[in-house]
Coordinates of C-alpha atoms in Angstrom, one line a residue:
M17 CA 17.9 1.9 -10.2
T18 CA 17.7 -1.5 -11.4
K19 CA 14.6 -4.1 -11.2
E20 CA 16.6 -6.2 -8.1
E21 CA 17.6 -3.0 -6.4
L22 CA 13.8 -1.8 -6.5
D23 CA 12.9 -5.1 -5.1
K24 CA 15.2 -5.0 -2.7
A25 CA 14.7 -1.4 -1.3
F26 CA 10.8 -2.6 -1.5
Q27 CA 11.6 -5.3 0.7
A28 CA 13.5 -3.5 3.0
A29 CA 10.8 -0.5 3.3
Y30 CA 8.5 -3.3 4.2
E31 CA 10.5 -5.0 6.9
K32 CA 11.1 -1.7 8.4
A33 CA 7.2 -0.3 8.8
S34 CA 6.0 -3.9 9.3
A35 CA 8.4 -3.4 12.8
T36 CA 7.9 0.3 13.7
T37 CA 6.2 1.2 16.5
V38 CA 5.4 5.0 15.2
A39 CA 1.6 5.6 15.4
L40 CA 1.4 6.4 11.7
P41 CA -2.0 8.4 10.6
Q42 CA -4.8 6.3 8.9
D43 CA -4.4 8.2 5.7
I44 CA -1.0 7.0 5.6
Q45 CA -1.9 3.3 6.4
L46 CA -4.0 3.3 4.0
L47 CA -1.4 4.6 1.1
L48 CA 1.0 1.9 2.1
Y49 CA -1.4 -0.8 2.6
A50 CA -2.3 0.5 -1.4
Y51 CA 0.9 1.0 -2.2
Y52 CA 2.2 -2.6 -1.0
K53 CA -0.7 -4.1 -2.9
Q54 CA -0.3 -2.4 -5.7
G55 CA 3.8 -3.3 -6.0
N56 CA 3.2 -7.0 -5.3
H57 CA 0.4 -7.2 -8.1
K58 CA -2.6 -8.1 -5.2
S59 CA -4.6 -4.9 -5.6
K60 CA -7.8 -6.8 -6.9
L61 CA -10.4 -5.2 -6.3
I62 CA -13.2 -7.1 -4.3
P63 CA -17.1 -5.7 -6.1
L64 CA -18.3 -3.2 -4.1
E65 CA -21.6 -4.7 -3.3
N66 CA -19.3 -7.3 -1.7
I67 CA -18.5 -5.0 1.5
K68 CA -20.6 -5.1 4.2
E69 CA -22.8 -1.9 5.1
N70 CA -20.8 -1.0 8.5
D71 CA -17.6 -2.2 7.1
L72 CA -15.6 0.8 7.3
R73 CA -12.0 -1.2 7.0
S74 CA -12.7 -2.3 3.7
A75 CA -14.5 0.6 2.3
F76 CA -11.6 2.6 3.5
K77 CA -9.3 -0.2 1.9
Y78 CA -11.3 0.1 -1.0
N79 CA -10.9 3.6 -1.8
A80 CA -7.2 3.5 -1.2
L81 CA -6.8 1.1 -4.0
I82 CA -9.2 3.1 -6.2
Q83 CA -7.0 6.2 -5.7
I84 CA -3.9 4.5 -7.3
K85 CA -5.9 1.7 -9.9
G86 CA -3.7 3.0 -12.9
L87 CA -0.2 3.0 -11.0
S88 CA 2.0 0.4 -12.1
A89 CA 3.9 -2.1 -9.7
T90 CA 7.1 -0.5 -10.5
E91 CA 5.6 3.1 -9.6
A92 CA 4.0 1.8 -6.6
K93 CA 6.8 0.1 -5.0
K94 CA 8.7 3.6 -5.4
E95 CA 5.7 5.3 -3.7
Y96 CA 5.5 3.2 -0.9
I97 CA 9.8 3.2 -0.4
K98 CA 9.3 7.0 -0.5
L99 CA 6.1 7.3 2.2
V100 CA 8.2 5.0 4.5
A101 CA 11.0 7.1 4.2
Q102 CA 8.9 10.3 5.1
H103 CA 6.9 8.9 8.0
I104 CA 9.1 6.0 9.4
P105 CA 12.7 7.3 11.2

């Protein structure tokens, strides 16, 4: 798959995920979030100490990004596309 084909498939998967009414489990939502951010080179981690004490949402997002930290943008896009195909009809 060329870079252009991958980018088109990634965008199509994003649009499909954004428009879905399927209630996805939270762990899948977090993976989609992390893969999307990594695929777009926007996965900058905020310092852990900047997450407020009871801000679970940010803590879970932070954890999801940490889990895929070494993944390239290309691999993140591929994983995002696979995850959308598996969980969204």
